[in-house]
XYZ file of C-alpha atoms in Angstrom:
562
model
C 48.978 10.046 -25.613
C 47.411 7.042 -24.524
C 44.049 7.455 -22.008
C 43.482 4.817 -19.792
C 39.681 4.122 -18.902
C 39.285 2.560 -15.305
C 35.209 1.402 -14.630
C 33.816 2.460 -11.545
C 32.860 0.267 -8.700
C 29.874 0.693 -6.467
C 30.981 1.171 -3.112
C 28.562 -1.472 -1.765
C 30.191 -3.992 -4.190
C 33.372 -3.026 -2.912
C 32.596 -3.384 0.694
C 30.374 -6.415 0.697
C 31.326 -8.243 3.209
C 33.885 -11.659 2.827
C 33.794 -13.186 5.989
C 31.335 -13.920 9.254
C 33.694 -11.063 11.036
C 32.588 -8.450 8.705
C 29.197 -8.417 8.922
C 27.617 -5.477 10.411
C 25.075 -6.606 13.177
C 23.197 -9.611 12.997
C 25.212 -11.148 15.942
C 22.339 -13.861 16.565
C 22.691 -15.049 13.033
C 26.291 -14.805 13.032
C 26.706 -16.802 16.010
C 24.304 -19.523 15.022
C 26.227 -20.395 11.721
C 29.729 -20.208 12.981
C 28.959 -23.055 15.405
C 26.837 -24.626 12.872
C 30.015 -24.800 10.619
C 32.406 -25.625 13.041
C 30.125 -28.592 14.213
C 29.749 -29.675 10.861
C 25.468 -29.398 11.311
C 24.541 -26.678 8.395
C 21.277 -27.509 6.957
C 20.514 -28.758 3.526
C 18.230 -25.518 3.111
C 18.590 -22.317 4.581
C 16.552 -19.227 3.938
C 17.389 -15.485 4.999
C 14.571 -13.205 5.227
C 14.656 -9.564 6.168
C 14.398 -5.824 5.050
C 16.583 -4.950 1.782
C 20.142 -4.443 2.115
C 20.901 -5.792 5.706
C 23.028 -8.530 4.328
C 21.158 -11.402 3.247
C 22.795 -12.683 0.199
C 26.178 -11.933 1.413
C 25.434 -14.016 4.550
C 24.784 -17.004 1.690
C 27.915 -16.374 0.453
C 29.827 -16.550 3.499
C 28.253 -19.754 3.982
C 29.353 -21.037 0.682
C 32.851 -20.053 1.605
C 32.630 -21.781 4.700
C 31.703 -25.086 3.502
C 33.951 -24.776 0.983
C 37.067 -23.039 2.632
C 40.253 -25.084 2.512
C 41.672 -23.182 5.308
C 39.043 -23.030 7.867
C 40.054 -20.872 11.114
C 39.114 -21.478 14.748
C 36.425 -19.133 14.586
C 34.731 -21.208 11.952
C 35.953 -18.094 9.261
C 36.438 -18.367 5.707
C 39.983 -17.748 5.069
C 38.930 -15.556 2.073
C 41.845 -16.469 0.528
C 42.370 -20.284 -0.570
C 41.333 -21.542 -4.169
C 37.848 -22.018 -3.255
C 36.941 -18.551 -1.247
C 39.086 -16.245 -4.257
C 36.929 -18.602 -6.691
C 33.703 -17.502 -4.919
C 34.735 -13.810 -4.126
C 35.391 -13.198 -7.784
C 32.325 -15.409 -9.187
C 34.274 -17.647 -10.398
C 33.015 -21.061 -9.081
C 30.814 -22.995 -11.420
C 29.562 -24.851 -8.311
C 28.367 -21.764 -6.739
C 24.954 -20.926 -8.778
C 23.252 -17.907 -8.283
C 19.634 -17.486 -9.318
C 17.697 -14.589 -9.536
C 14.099 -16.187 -8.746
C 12.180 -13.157 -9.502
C 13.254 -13.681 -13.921
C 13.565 -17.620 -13.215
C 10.505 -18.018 -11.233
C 8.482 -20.726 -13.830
C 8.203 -24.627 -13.297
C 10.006 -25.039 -16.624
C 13.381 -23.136 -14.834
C 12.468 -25.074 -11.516
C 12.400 -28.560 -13.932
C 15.944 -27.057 -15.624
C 17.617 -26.808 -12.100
C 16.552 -29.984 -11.007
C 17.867 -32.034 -13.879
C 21.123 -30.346 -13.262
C 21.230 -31.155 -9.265
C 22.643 -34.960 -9.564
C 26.096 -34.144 -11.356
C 29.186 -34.175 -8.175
C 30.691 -30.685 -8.517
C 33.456 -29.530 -10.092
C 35.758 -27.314 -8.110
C 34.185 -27.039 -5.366
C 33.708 -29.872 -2.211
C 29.831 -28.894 -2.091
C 27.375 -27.201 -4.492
C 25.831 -23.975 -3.328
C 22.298 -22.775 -4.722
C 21.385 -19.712 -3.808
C 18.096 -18.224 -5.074
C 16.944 -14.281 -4.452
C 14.045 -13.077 -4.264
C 12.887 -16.402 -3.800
C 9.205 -15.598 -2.775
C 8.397 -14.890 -6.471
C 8.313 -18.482 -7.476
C 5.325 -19.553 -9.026
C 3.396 -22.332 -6.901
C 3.804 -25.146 -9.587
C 7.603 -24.450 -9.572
C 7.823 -25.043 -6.006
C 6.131 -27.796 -6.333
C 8.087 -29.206 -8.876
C 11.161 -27.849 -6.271
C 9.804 -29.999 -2.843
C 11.173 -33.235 -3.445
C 14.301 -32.409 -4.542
C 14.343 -29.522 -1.422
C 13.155 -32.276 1.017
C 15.602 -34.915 0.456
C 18.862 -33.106 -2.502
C 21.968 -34.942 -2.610
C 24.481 -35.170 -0.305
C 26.812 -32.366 -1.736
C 23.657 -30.005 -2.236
C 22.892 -27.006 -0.522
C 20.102 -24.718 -0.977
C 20.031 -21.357 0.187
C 17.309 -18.673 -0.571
C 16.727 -14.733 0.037
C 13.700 -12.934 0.624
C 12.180 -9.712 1.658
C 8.407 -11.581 1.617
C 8.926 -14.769 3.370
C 4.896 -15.221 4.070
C 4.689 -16.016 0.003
C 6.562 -19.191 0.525
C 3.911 -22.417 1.089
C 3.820 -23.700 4.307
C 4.967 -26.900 2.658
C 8.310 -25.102 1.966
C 8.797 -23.276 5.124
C 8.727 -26.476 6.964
C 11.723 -28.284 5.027
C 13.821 -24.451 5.448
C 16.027 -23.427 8.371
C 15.099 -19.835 8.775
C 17.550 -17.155 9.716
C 15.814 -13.445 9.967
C 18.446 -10.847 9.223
C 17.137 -7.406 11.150
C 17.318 -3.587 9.999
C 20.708 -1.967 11.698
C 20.796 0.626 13.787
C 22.106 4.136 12.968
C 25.345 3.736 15.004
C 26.305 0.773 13.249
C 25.445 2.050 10.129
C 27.668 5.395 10.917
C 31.066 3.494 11.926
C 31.094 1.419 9.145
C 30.236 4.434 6.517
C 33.375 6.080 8.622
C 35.650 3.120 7.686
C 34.670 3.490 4.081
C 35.455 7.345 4.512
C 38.844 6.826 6.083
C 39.994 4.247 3.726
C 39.405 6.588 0.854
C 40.992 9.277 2.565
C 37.863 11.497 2.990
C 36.603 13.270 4.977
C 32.749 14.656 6.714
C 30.689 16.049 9.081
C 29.058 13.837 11.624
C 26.061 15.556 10.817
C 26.207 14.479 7.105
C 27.219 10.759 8.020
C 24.249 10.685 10.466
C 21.589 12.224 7.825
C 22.655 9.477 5.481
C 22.530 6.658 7.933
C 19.334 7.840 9.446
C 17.904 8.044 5.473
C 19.416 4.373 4.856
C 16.012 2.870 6.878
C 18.081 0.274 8.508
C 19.954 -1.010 5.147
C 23.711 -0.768 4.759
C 23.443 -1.045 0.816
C 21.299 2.256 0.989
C 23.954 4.327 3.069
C 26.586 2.920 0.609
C 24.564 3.896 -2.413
C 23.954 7.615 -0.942
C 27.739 7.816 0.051
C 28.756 7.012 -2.929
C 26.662 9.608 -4.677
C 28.168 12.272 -2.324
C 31.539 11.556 -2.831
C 30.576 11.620 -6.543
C 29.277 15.134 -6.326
C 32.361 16.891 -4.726
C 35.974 16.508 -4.020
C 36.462 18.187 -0.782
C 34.477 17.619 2.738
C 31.127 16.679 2.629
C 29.092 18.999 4.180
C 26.024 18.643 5.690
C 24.319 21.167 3.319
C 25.594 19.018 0.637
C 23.586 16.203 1.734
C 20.325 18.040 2.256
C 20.477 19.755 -1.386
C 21.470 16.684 -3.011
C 18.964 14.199 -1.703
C 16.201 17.166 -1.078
C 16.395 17.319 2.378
C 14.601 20.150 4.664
C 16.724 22.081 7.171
C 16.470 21.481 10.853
C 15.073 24.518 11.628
C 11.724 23.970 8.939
C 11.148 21.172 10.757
C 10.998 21.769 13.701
C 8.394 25.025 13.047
C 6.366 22.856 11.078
C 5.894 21.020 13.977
C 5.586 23.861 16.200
C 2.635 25.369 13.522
C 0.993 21.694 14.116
C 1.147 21.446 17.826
C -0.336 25.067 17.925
C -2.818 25.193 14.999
C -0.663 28.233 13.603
C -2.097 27.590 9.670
C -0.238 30.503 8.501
C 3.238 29.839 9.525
C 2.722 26.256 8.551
C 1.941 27.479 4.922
C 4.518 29.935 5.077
C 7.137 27.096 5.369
C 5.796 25.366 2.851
C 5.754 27.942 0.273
C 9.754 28.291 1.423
C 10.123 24.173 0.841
C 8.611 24.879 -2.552
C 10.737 27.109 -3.331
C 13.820 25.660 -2.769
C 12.440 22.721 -4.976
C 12.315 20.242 -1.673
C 10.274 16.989 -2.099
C 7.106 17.373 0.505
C 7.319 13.122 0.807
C 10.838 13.743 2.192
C 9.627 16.469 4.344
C 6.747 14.508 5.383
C 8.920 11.871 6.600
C 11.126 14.366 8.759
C 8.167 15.750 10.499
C 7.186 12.176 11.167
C 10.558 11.241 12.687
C 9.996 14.349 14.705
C 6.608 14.265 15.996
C 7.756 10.823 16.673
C 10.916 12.399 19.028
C 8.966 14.316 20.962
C 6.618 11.762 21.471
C 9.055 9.876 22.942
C 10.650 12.086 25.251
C 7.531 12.859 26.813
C 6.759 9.340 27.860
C 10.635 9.203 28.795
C 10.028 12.544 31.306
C 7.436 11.025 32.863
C 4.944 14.082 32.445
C 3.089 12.371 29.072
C 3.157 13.534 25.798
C 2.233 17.121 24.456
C -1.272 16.947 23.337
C -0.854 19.008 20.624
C 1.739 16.874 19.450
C 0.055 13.667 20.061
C -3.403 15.528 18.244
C -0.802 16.895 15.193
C 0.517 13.048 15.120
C -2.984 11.589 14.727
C -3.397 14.035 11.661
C -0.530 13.248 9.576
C -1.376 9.482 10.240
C -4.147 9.895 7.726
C -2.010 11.970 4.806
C -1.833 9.885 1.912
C 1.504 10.668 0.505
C 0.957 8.841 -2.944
C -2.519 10.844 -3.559
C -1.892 12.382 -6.985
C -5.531 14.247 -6.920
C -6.667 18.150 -6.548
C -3.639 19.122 -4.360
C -2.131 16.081 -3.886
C 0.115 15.820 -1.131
C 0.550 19.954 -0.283
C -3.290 20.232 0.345
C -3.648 17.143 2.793
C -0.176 19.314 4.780
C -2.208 22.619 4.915
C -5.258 20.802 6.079
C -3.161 19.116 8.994
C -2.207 22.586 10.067
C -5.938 23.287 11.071
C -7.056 22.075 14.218
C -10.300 20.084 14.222
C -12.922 21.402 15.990
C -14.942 19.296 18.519
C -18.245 17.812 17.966
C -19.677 19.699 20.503
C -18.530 22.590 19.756
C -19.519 22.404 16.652
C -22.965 21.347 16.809
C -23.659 24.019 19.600
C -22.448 26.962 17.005
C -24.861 25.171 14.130
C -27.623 25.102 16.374
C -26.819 28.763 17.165
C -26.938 29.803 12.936
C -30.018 27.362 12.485
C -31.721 29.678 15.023
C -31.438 33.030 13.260
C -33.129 34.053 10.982
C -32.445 33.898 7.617
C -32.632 36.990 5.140
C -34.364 39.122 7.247
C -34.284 40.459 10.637
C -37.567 40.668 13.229
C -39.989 43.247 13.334
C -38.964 45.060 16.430
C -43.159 45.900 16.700
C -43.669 41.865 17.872
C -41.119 43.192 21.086
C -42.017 45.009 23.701
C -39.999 48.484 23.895
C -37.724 48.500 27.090
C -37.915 44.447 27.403
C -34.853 42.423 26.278
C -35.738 40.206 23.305
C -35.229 36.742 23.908
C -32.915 34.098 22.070
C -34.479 31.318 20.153
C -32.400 29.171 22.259
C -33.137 30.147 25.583
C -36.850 30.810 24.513
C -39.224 28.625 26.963
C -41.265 25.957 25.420
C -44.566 25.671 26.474
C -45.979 22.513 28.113
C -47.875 21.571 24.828
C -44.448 21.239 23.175
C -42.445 19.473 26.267
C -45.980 16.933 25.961
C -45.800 16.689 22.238
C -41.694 16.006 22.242
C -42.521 13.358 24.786
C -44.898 11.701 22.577
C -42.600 12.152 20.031
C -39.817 10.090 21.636
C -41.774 7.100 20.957
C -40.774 5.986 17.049
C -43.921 7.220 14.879
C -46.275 5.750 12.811
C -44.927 5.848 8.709
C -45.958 8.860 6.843
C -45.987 10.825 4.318
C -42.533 13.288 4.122
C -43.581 17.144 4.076
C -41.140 19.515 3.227
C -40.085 22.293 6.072
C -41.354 25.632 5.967
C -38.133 28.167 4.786
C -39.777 31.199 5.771
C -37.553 34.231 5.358
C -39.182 35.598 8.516
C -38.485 35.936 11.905
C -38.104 33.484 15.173
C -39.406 30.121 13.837
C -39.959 28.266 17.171
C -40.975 31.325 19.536
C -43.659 32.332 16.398
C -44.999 28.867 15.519
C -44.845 28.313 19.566
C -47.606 30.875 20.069
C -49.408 30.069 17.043
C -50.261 26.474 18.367
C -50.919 28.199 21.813
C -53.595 30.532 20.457
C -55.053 28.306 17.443
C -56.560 24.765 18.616
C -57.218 23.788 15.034
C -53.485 24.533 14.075
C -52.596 22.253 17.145
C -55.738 19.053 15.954
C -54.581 19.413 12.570
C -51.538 18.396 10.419
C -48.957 20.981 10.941
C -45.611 21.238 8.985
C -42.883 20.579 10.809
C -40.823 23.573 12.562
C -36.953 22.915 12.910
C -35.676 22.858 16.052
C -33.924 25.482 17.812
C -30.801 23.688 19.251
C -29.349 21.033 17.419
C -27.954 19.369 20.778
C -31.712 18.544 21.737
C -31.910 16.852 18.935
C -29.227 15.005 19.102
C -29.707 13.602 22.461
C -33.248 12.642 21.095
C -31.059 10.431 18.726
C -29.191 9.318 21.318
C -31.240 8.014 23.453
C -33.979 6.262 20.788
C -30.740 5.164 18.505
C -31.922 1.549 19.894
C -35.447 1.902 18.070
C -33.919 3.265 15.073
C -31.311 0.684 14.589
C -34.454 -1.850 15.484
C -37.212 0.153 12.275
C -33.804 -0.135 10.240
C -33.234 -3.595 11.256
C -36.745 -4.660 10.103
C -36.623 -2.872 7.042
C -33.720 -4.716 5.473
C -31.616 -7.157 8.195
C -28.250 -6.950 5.964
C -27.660 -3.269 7.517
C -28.127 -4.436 10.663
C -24.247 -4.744 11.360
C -23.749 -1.663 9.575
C -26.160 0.507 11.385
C -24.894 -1.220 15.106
C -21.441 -0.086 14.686
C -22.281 3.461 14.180
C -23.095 6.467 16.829
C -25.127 9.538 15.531
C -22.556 12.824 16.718
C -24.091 16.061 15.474
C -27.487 17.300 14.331
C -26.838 20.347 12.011
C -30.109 21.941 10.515
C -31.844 18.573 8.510
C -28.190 16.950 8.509
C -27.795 14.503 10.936
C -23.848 13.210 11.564
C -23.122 9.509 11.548
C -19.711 8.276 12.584
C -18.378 4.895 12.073
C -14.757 3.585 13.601
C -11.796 4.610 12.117
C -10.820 1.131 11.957
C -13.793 -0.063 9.973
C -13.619 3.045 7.740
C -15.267 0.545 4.943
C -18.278 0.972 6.694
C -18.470 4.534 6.128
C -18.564 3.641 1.957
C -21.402 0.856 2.646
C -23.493 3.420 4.782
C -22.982 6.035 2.027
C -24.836 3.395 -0.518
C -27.219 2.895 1.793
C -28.342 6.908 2.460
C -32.181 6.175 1.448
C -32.811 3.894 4.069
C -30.578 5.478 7.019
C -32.745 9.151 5.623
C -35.864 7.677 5.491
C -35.873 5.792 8.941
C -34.218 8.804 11.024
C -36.147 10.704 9.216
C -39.387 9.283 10.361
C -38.347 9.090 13.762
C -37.987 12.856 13.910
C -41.015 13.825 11.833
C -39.391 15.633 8.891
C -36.698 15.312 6.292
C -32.945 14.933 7.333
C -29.794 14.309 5.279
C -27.039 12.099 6.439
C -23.677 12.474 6.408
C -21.449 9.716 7.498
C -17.797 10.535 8.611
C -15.298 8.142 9.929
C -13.817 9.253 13.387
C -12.413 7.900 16.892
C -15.819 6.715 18.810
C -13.998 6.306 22.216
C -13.828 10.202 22.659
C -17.745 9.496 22.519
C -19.692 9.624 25.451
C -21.500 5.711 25.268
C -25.243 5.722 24.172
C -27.759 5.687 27.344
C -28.481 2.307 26.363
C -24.518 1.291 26.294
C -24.718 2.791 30.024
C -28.143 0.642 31.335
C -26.203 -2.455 30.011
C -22.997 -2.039 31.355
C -24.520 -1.521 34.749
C -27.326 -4.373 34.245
C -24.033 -6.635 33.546
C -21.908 -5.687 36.496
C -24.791 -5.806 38.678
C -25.049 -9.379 37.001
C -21.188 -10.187 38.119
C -21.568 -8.736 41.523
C -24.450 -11.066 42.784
C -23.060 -14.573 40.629
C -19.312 -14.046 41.073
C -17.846 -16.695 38.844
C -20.846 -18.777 38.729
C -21.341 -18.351 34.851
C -22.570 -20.651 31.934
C -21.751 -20.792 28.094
C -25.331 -19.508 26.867
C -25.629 -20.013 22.808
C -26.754 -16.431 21.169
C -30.720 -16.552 20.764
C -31.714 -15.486 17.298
């Protein structure tokens, strides 16, 4: 009994495509080289850039074939099936040399190459080199490569594939006729994966074919690849089950209540999913890119209604634009999906329920003798402030004179600004002398106090060491909890957030002296346009439309005064 081996072919080596008529997509392309053929005008040097798998060196191929072809149709096609084409098809042709640029990338294989380029071909009318991953040339190789790429000889053609066409020199770019090869669609990816199927008498769900094209990214080598790993894995219909288990896909319905859990802030039901995802040993970078795709849906069809996106949705979107999916830390990527589940809370809000906890006591609760019986005891909040205070906070607005930091009284006792209130009321020396500082009772004060002397600040800064001066401009101070004070810098500068956190003594010390006691600062990155602008953002704005309403047009150039 004799047993007869046969090797396996990948599908996508099966199906490459032979001639310009069986290329999937790239019509502009297409069109451009069959009339360059047919008029005889195909440059010297070509080069094919794009996305992986959308056709590039098969395109050089084609081209080969067509300068080459014996039989040349109407359409400016390859035959595919004279001496020359079968030679090519089957790599065959000695004339036809393919280099793989990312192992042959050195001046000595650029010097190798070149000696070889003045002997006539062999078997072929013209000699085809076509060089992959061409952007991983070394620069002394391609400048050993120019002068023979500016002017090769006449039976020379160069043609070269990349993925990374801003590597090449400018110097190189210039002397290439550049074709860029785009991603394809899902539809055309789907009919020709339904050829394949028919032709091997198989059969699937539309649903499967369109998970594998939509997982393909645009590349027809991918959805060939996958495809032929599912007809691999069973002999009957492919389901679309199948496809989900095999390439660790979640089901529709996870999905779309993750999403739902985002949009709403429902943490638990978003964890509960996960834990099911874990379970069934799903990937959470796949899943992560299905709740992308879907966010990005329903996106979409709200600007398509007309009524605007969900806000939840866009606000759920926003958060899973900052998940790191590579982070291999505490948690990794299953911590950064739980946090996206919880709703952020806004700055307001959050300051105002600070304040609120800074004003309570802390490990006791008041004497009820220092209240009345009968009268309602008042909040620390809502406690009036004498006009000594209201006088002394104006004074304060101005930026103080340098002194010495004192730590804040922690008392364990009651009300600290109703208490030390009526102790400066009733003792004049407590009021003439140096006092330690009492925290303040709502943290929004405060922070409007920074607000509106942020200008003075950034100027003491400023004077104190000029190199943080464009540091300490393109932040806004946001919150005021307890001796914390809240910096936050654009998201799109978040480096500035890691200088500012080197530079904590100085930001400390400065706001620090401006309030008259100790703070902290924290420094966040966030979205500043949600920000209401400073006071001092407002006065210019106005001073400069004021400015435009009474010149018009009449403006100079003015050099910056330093």
């Amino acid at each position: 009994m004799t047993l007869e081996s046969t090797t396996h072919q990948a599908l996508y080596r099966r199906w490459r495509a032979q001639t310009f008529s069986e290329i999937v997509g790239q019509e502009a392309v297409v069109a451009t080289l069959r009339n360059a053929v047919a008029t005889g005008r195909v440059a010297h040097a070509i080069l094919f850039t794009g996305p992986r798998g959308t056709g590039k060196t098969s395109l050089a191929r084609i081209v080969a074939k067509a300068l080459n072809c014996e039989n040349l149709g109407p359409t400016a096609d390859p035959c595919d099936r004279c001496g020359p084409c079968v030679a090519i098809r089957e790599g065959r042709a000695l004339d036809l040399v393919e280099i793989d640029a990312a192992s042959n990338r050195g001046i000595n294989d650029v010097r190798e190459l070149r000696e070889r380029l003045n002997y006539a071909p062999t078997d072929l009318r013209r000699k085809v080199y076509i060089l992959d991953e061409a952007h991983q040339i070394t620069r002394d190789a391609w400048n050993a490569l120019l002068k023979s790429l500016e002017e090769p000889p006449e039976f020379v053609t160069f043609m070269f594939a990349s993925t990374h066409p801003q590597d090449f020199p400018p110097a190189i770019l210039s002397r290439l006729q550049r074709f860029d090869v785009r991603r394809l669609t899902v539809p055309e990816i789907t009919g020709k994966l339904e050829r394949i199927l028919a032709a091997d008498g198989r059969d699937a769900d539309p649903e499967a074919i369109g998970l594998v094209a939509g997982l393909a990214a645009g590349g027809m080598r991918d959805a060939e690849s996958i495809l032929d790993q599912l007809l691999a894995s069973t002999t009957g219909r492919i389901e679309a089950g199948a496809v989900r288990d095999l390439l660790g896909l979640a089901e529709a319905d996870l999905v779309d209540g993750f999403v739902a859990a985002l949009a709403t802030g429902d943490a638990a039901a978003g964890i509960a999913l996960l834990d099911r995802l874990e379970e069934r040993g799903r990937d959470l970078r796949v899943f992560l890119d299905q709740v992308v795709d879907a966010l990005r849906e329903r996106l979409l069809a709200g600007l398509s209604g007309g009524a605007g996106p969900d806000p939840g949705v866009a606000a759920a979107a926003r958060r899973l634009a900052a998940i790191d999916p590579t982070r291999l830390g505490a948690g990794g990527l299953r911590l950064q999906l739980e946090l996206a589940l919880f709703q952020p809370v806004p700055i307001a809000a959050a300051t105002d329920q600070a304040s609120r906890v800074a004003a309570r006591p802390v490990g006791s609760t008041p004497a009820p003798a220092r209240v009345p019986a009968g009268e309602p005891r008042p909040s620390a909040p809502s406690a009036p402030r004498p006009t000594t205070e209201r006088a002394a906070s104006a004074h304060e607005a101005e930026p103080p004179e340098p002194r010495e930091p004192r730590p804040a009284t922690r008392a364990g006792g009651p009300d600290h600004g109703a208490a030390a209130d009526a102790v400066a009321a009733s003792d004049p020396v407590a009021t003439s002398g140096p006092a330690t500082p009492v925290m303040p009772a709502d943290g929004s004060d405060e922070l409007e106090r920074l607000r509106h002397g942020w200008p003075s600040i950034v100027a003491t800064i400023t004077d104190r060491n000029r190199a943080v001066k464009p540091l300490i401009t393109a932040c806004r101070p946001i919150g005021v909890d307890g001796n914390v004070v809240t910096l936050g810098f654009p998201e799109e500068q978040g480096f500035l957030k890691d200088v500012a956190d080197r530079r904590k003594p100085l930001l400390e010390s400065c706001i620090g002296d401006y309030l008259g006691r100790e703070v902290g600062v924290r420094c966040i990155a966030t979205n500043l346009d949600l920000l209401p602008p400073l006071p001092a953002d407002q006065e210019a704005e106005h001073i400069l439309a004021e400015a435009h309403r009474i010149f018009a047009e009449d403006r100079l150039d003015v050099p910056e005064v330093s």
